[in-house]
XYZ file of C-alpha atoms in Angstrom:
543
model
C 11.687 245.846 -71.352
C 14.149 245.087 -68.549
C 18.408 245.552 -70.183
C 18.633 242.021 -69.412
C 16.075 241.055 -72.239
C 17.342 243.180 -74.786
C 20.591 242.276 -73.922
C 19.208 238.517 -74.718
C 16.982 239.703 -78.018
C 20.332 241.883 -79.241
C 22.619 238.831 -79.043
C 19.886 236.743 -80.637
C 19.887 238.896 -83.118
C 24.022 238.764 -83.550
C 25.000 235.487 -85.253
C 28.722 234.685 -85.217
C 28.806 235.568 -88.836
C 27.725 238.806 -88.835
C 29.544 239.690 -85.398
C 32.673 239.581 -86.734
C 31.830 240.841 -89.874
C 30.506 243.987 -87.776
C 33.515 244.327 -85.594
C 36.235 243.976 -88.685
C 34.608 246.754 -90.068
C 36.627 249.664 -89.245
C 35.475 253.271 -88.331
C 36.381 255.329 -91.499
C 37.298 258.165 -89.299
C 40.531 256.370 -87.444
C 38.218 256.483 -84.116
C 39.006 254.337 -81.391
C 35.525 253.512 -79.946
C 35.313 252.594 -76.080
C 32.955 251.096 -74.109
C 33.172 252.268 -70.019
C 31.699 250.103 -67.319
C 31.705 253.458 -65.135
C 31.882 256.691 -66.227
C 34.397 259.101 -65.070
C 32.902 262.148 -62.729
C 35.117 264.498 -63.808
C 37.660 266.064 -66.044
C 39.406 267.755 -62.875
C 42.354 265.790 -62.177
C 42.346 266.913 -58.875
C 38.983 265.954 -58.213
C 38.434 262.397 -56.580
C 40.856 259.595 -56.369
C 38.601 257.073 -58.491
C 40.231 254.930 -61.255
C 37.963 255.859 -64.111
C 38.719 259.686 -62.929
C 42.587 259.107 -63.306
C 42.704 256.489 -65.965
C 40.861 259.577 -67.860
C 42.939 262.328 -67.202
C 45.517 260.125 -67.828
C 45.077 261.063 -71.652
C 44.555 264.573 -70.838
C 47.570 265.195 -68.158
C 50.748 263.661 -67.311
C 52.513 263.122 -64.041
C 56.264 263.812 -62.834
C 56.681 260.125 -62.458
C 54.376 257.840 -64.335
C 53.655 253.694 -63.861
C 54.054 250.689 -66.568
C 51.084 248.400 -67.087
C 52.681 246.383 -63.811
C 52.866 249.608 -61.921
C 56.524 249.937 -62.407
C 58.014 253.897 -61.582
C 58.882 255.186 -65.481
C 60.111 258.471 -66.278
C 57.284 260.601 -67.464
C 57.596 264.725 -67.365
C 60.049 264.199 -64.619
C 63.488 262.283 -66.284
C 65.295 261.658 -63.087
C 64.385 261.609 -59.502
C 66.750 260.838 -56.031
C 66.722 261.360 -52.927
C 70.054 263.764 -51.275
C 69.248 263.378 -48.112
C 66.336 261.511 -45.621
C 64.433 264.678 -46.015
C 65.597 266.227 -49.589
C 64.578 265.238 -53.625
C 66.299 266.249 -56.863
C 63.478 266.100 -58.932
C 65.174 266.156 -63.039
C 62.195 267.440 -65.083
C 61.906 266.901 -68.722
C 62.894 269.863 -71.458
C 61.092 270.562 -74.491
C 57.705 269.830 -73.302
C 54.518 271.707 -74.373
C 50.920 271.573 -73.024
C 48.224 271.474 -75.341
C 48.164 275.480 -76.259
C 51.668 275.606 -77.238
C 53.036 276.865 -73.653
C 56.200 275.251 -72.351
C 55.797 272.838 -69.229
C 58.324 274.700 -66.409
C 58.856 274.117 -62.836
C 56.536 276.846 -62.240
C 53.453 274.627 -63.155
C 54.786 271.755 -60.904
C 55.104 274.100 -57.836
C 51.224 275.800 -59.021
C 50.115 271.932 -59.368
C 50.942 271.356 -55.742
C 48.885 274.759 -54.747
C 46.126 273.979 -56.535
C 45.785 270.861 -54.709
C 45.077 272.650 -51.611
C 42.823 274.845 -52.654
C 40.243 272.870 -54.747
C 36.763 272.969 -52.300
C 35.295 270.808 -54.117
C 37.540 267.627 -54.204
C 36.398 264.495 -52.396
C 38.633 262.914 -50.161
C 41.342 264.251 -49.156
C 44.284 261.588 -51.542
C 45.828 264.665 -53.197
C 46.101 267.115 -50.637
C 48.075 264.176 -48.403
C 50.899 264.197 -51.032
C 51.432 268.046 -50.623
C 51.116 268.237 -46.734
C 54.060 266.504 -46.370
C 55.952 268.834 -47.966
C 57.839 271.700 -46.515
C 59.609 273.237 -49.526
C 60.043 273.354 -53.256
C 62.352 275.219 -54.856
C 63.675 275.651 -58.383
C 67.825 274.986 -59.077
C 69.348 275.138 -62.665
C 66.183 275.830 -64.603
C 64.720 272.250 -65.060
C 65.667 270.878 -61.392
C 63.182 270.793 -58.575
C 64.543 270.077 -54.887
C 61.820 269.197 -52.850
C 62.056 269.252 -49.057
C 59.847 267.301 -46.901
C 58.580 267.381 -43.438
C 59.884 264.392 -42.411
C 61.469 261.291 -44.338
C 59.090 260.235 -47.149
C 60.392 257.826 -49.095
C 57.321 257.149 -51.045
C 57.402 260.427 -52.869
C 58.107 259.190 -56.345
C 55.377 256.745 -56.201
C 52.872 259.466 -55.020
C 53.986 261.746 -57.537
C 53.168 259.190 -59.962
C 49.348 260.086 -59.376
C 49.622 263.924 -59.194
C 48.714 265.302 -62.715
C 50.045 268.432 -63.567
C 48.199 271.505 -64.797
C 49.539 274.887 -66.474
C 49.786 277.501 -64.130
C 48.438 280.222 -66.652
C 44.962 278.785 -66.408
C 44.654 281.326 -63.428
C 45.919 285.047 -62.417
C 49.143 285.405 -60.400
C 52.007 287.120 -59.402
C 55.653 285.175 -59.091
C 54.605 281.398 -58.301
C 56.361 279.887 -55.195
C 55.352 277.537 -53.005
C 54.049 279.746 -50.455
C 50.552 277.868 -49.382
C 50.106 280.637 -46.879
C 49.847 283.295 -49.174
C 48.027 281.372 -52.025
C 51.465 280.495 -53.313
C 51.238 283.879 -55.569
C 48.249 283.293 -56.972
C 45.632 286.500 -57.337
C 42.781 285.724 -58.888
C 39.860 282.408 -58.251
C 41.503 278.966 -58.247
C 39.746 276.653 -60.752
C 36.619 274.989 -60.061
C 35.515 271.362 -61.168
C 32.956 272.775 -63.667
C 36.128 274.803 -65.409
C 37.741 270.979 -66.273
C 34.361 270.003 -66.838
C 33.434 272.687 -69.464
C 36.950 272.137 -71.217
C 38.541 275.096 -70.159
C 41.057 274.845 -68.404
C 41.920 271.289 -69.556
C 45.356 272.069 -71.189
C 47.711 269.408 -70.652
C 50.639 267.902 -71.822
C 49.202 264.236 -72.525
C 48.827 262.124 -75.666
C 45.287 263.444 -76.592
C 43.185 266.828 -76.217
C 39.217 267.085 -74.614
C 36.763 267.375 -77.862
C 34.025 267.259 -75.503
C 32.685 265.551 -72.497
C 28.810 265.210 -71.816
C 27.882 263.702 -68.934
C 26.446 260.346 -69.312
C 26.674 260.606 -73.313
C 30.474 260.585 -73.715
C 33.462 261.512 -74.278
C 36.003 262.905 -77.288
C 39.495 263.551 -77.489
C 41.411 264.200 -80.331
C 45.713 263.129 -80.655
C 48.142 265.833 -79.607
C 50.199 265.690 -82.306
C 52.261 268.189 -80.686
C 52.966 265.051 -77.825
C 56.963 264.513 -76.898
C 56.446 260.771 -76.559
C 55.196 258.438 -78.588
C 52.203 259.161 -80.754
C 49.035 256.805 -79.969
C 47.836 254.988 -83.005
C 44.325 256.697 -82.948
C 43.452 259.893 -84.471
C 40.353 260.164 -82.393
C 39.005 258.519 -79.291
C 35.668 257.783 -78.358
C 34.234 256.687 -74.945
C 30.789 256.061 -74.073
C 29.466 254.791 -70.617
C 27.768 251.825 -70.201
C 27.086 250.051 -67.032
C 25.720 246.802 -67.916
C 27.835 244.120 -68.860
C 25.306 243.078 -71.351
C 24.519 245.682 -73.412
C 28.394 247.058 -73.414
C 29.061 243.698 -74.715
C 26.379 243.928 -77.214
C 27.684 247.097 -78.389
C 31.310 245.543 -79.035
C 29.769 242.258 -81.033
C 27.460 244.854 -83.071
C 30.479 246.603 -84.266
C 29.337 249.743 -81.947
C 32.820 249.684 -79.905
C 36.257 248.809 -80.880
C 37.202 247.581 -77.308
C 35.047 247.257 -73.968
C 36.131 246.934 -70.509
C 34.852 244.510 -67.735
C 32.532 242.327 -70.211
C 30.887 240.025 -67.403
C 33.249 236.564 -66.871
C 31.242 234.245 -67.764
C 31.052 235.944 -71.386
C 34.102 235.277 -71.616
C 33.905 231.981 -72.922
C 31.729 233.134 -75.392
C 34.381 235.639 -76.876
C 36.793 233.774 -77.048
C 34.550 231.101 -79.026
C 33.192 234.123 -81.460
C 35.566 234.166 -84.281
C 36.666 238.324 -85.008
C 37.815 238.581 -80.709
C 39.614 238.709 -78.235
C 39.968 239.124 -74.725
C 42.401 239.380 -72.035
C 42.485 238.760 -68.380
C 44.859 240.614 -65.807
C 44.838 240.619 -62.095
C 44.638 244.114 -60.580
C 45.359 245.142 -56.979
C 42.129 246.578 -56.339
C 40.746 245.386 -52.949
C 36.535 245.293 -52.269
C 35.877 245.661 -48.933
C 33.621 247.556 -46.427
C 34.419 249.813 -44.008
C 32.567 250.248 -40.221
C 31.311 253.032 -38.436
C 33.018 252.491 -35.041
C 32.927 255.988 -33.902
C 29.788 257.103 -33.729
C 26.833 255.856 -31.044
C 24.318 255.924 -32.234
C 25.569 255.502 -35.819
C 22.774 255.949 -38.771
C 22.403 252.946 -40.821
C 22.347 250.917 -37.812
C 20.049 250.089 -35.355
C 19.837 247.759 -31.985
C 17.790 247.005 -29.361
C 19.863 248.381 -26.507
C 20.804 251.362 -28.711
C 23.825 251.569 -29.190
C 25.944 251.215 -32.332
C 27.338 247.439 -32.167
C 30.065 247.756 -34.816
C 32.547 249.574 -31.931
C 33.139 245.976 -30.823
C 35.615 244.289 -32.588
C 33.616 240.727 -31.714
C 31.007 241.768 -33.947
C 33.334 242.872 -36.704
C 34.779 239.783 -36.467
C 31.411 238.253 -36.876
C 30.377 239.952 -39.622
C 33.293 238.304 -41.340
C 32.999 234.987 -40.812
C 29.465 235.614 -41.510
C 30.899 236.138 -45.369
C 31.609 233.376 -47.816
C 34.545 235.088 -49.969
C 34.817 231.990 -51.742
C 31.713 231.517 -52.940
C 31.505 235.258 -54.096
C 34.270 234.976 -56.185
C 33.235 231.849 -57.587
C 30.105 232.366 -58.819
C 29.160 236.021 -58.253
C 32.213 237.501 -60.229
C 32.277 234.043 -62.157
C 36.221 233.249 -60.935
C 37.462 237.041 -62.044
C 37.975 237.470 -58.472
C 40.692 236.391 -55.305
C 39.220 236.067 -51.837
C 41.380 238.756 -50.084
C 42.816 237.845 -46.677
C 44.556 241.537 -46.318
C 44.448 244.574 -48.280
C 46.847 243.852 -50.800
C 47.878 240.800 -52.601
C 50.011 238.226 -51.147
C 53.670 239.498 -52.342
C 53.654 242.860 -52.865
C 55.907 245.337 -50.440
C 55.152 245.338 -47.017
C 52.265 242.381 -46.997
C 52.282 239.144 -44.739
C 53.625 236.090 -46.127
C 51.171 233.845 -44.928
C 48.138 235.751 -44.097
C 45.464 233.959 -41.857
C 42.516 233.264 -43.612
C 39.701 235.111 -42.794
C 37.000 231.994 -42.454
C 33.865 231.163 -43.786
C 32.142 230.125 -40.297
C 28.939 231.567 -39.742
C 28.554 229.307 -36.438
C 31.790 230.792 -34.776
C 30.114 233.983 -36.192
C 26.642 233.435 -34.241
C 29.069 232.714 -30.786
C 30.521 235.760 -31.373
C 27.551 237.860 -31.438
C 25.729 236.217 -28.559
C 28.533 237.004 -26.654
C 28.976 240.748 -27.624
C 25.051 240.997 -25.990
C 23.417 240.620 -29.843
C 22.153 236.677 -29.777
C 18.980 238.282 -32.103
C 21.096 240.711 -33.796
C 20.426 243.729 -35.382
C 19.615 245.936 -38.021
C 21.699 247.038 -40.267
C 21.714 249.073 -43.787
C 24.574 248.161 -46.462
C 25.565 251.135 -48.453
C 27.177 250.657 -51.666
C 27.339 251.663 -55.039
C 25.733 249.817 -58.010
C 27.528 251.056 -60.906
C 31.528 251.115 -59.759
C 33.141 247.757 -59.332
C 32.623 244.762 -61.015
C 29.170 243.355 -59.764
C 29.060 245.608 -56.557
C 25.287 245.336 -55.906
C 24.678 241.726 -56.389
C 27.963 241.292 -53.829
C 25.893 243.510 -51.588
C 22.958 241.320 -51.994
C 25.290 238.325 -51.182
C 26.777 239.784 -48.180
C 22.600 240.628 -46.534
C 21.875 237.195 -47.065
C 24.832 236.057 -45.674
C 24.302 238.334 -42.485
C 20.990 237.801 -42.008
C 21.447 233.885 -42.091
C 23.695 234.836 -38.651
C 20.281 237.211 -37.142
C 21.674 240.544 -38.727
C 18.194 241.970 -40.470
C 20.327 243.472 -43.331
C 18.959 245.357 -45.775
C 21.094 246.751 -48.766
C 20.808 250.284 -50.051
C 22.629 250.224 -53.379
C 22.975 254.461 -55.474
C 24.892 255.663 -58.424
C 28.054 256.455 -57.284
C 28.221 259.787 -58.360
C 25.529 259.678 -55.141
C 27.397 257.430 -53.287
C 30.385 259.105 -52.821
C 29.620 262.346 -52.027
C 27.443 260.675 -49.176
C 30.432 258.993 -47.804
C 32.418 261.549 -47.203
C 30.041 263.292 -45.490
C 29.937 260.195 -43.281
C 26.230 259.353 -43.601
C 26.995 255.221 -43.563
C 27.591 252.657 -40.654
C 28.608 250.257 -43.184
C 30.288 250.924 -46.503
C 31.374 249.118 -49.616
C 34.365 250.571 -50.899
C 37.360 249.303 -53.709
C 40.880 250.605 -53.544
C 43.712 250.221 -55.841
C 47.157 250.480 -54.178
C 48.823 253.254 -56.297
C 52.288 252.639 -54.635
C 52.212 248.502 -54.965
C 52.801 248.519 -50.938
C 50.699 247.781 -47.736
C 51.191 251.569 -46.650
C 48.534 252.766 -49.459
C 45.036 251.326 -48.292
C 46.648 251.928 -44.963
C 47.182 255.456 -44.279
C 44.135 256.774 -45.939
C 41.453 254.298 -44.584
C 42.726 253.112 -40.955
C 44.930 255.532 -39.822
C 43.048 258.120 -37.463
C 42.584 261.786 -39.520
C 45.624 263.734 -39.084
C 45.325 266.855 -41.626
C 48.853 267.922 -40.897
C 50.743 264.506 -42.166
C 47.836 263.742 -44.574
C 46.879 260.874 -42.955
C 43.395 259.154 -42.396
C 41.983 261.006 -44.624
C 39.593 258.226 -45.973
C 39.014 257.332 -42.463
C 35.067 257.591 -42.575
C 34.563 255.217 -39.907
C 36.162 257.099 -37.751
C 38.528 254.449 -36.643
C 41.762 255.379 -34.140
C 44.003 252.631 -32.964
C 47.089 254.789 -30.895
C 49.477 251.496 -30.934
C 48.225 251.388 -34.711
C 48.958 254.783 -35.788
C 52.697 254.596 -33.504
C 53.518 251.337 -35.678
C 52.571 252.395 -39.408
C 54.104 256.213 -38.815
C 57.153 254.734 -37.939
C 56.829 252.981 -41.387
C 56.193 255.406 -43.611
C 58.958 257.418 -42.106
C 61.571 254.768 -42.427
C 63.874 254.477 -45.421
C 65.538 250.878 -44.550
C 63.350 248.982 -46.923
C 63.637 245.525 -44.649
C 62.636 247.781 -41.728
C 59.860 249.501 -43.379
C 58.406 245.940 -44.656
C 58.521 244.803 -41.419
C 56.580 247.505 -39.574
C 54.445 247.524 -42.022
C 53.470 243.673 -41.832
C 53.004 244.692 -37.993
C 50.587 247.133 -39.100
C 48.926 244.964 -40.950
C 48.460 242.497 -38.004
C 47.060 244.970 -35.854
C 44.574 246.184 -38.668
C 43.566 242.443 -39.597
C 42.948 241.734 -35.529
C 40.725 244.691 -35.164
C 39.045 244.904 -38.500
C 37.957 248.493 -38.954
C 36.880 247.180 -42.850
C 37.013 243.750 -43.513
C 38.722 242.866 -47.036
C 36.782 240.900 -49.536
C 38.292 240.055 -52.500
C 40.568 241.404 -55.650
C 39.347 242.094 -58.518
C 40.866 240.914 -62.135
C 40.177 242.968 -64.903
C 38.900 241.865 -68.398
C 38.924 244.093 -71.449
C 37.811 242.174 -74.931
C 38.017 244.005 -78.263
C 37.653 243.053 -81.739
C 40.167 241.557 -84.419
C 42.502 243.965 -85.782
C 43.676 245.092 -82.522
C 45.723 244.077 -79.176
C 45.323 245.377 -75.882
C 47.660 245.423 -73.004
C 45.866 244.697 -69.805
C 47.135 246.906 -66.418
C 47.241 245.745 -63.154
C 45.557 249.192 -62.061
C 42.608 248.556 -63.907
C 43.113 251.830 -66.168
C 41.563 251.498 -69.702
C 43.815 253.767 -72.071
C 43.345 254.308 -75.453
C 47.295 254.551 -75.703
C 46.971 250.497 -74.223
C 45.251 249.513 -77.362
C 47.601 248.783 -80.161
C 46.445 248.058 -83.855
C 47.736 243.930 -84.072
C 50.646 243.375 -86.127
């Protein structure tokens, strides 16, 4: 039986009555029980920049600098942060905190946090390790001060510190810590590894809740840290169990299985809101869908042509390929109006983005010219990659986006994995054309930027999402200008140029933004985040 029928028989089944009768019963043992649309891969913070992976260690860990539910900078273990000079930070750090086992949170553990970062082989991507290459010194001042001096003026460092969990330094052998990446920063004995987080080990943090247990595609238990400085969250225990189809995760809330669910399909959403016993809520996020082109590489693997040669390196069939694409139509019935045709990488308004955009046009005519005159007037072949169990409805957009090619004479054919395949197979660069989401962490254009089209630079920590292989030299001279530039009207202003250049060129063409829905049932509030992050701290018993 195929999960859409027994999502139909289940629902059948669940008459309005006895649905909220079900989800206004309470669990007796003060657990908060959570449905996931996609699992997290690990307990590692460390270990791949993927929002369920952070929006889970998010309970575990805690950050210098943390983010509201609009991704404002808050204090978090860090109290105070400012800048001394274009190259120097006073970082203020918070007294009196604990981790988990009773040990006090020091500078010490910030400066091993940054270490461990460089030295975790197993990581995917290289997000982390970009924060602490910029870095050229961290010393301790006064006990509970941190100046940090970087390499060259990086006035994003807050914001990026706001995703950079820290760990306790004793979960490893060492001498006196310093931040000495040379020399392993004083460490002696093996840095963790993923299946150390995984296991439970060395997951000693200082967040609101502790790791009961964590089985792979079963779920996953925390219990409160009553031991937390900040405020206590209102459940005792916490519960979250992966489920990646809308239906059944929705079943599972209206059965009285879950307490709250994220990413219910839209179109449900009408009928939650009609079922008495729930509610819902709706918040745009900053996440950008989009996929990303092999233009290094010739030949390239998932794509094939009768001349040979790998016809994503010209930027008239990129441009093709996106006028080939109805965004408008995607959003509007594929993600059922959840969704905002992106015509950049960000949304309109945020730091550093172009006021008025151009639209990036449905024309699959212009798209056809364009081809015959890059040589292709039969097109191609070419192999989507993407995964069918991350973002909201990310194989059926695949689907959307082959028929919409091969209407213009691209033979596309989608290959759609389990990300916890997917991903792995990115990075090793095995795609000519990729499906990817990203959620600005620092609410400006210079985050999907400097990972994904700036050409690798290991040094500066640049490019290092870069899997197509992309490098633009007038590009790259614009945006590290930017990101070097404190003036905030001058750093908008390169950046929009950056922008320009990217959106001419089109090494991944943006497709929409994702808006996040979370429904629960009565007896509870929720407070929706614009970076998509489902937190059992969010949820709130209703007054």
């Amino acid at each position: 039986m195929s999960a859409k029928t027994v999502y139909r028989s289940l629902l059948a089944a669940c008459t309005l009555a006895a649905c909220a009768s079900a989800a206004q019963a309470q669990d007796a043992s003060g657990t908060l029980r959570i449905g996931l649309s996609s699992e997290p891969t690990s307990m590692d913070p460390h270990y791949h920049q993927a929002t369920p992976n952070d929006a889970m260690t998010s309970h575990l860990f805690e950050t210098l600098v943390g983010q509201d539910a609009g991704m404002n900078l808050i204090p978090r273990l860090a109290t105070a942060w400012k800048p001394v000079d274009d190259t120097t930070w006073e970082i203020t750090l918070r007294e009196g905190v604990k981790f988990s086992n009773g040990q006090p949170f020091t500078p010490q553990d910030v400066i091993f946090t940054f270490c461990r970062v460089m030295n975790n082989e197993q990581s995917i991507g290289g997000s982390y390790p970009a924060v602490v290459q910029k870095l050229a010194d961290v010393q301790v001042r006064d006990g509970n001060t941190l100046v940090i001096k970087t390499r060259q003026p990086y006035p994003l460092l807050p914001n990026d510190l706001s995703r950079m969990s820290m760990l306790w330094n004793g979960i490893v052998e060492h001498g006196p810590i310093r931040f000495d990446l040379k020399n392993q920063c004083g460490v002696t004995g093996p840095w963790p590894t993923v299946a150390d987080f995984n296991n439970g080990r060395d997951v000693i943090g200082t967040g609101p809740y502790t790791l009961k247990s964590y089985v792979k595609g079963t779920g996953i238990e925390m219990a409160r840290n009553d031991a937390y400085w900040g405020d206590k969250p209102a459940w005792p225990n916490v519960r979250m169990v992966p489920v990646p189809a809308a239906g059944p995760r929705l079943t599972g809330l209206l059965a009285g299985d879950f307490d709250l669910i994220e990413n219910p399909a839209a179109r449900d959403v009408k009928r939650i809101s009609e079922t008495p016993g729930f509610g819902h809520v709706i918040t745009p996020s900053v996440r950008v869908v989009y996929f990303q082109f092999d233009v290094a590489r010739n030949p390239s693997p998932t794509v094939k042509a009768a001349d040979g040669k790998n016809p994503l390196q010209d930027v008239r069939v990129r441009r093709a390929i996106s006028l080939a694409i109805d965004r408008k139509t995607i959003a509007a019935r594929i993600m059922d109006g959840a969704a905002t045709p992106a015509n950049q990488f960000l949304p309109d308004g945020m730091f550093g983005t172009l006021p008025n955009p151009p639209e990036l046009k449905y024309d699959p005519a212009a798209a056809k010219k364009l081809l015959a005159e890059a040589g292709y007037p039969d097109g191609f072949e070419l192999t989507i990659s993407s995964t069918n169990d991350r973002y909201i409805n990310d194989a059926q957009i695949s689907q959307a986006v082959a028929q919409y090619l091969s209407r213009v004479g691209i033979k596309t054919t989608v290959d759609a994995m389990a990300r916890s395949i997917y991903f792995p197979k990115r990075a090793k660069r095995e795609f000519s054309f990729a499906m990817g989401g990203w959620s600005s962490e620092t609410g400006e254009a210079s985050s999907f930027l400097q990972y994904w089209v700036t050409a690798f630079d290991k040094e500066h920590g640049l490019g290092t999402s870069n899997y197509g292989g992309y490098d633009n030299p007038e590009f790259d001279r614009v945006f590290k200008r930017a990101i070097v530039t404190v003036d905030p009207a001058e750093r908008a202003r390169l950046l929009q140029e950056s922008l320009t250049l990217a959106l001419a060129d089109l090494p991944s063409i943006p497709l929409h933004f994702e808006s996040s829905i979370w429904a629960f049932r009565k007896g509870l509030t929720y407070e929706g985040r614009a970076d998509q992050y489902t937190l059992a701290m969010s949820a709130k018993p209703a007054k």
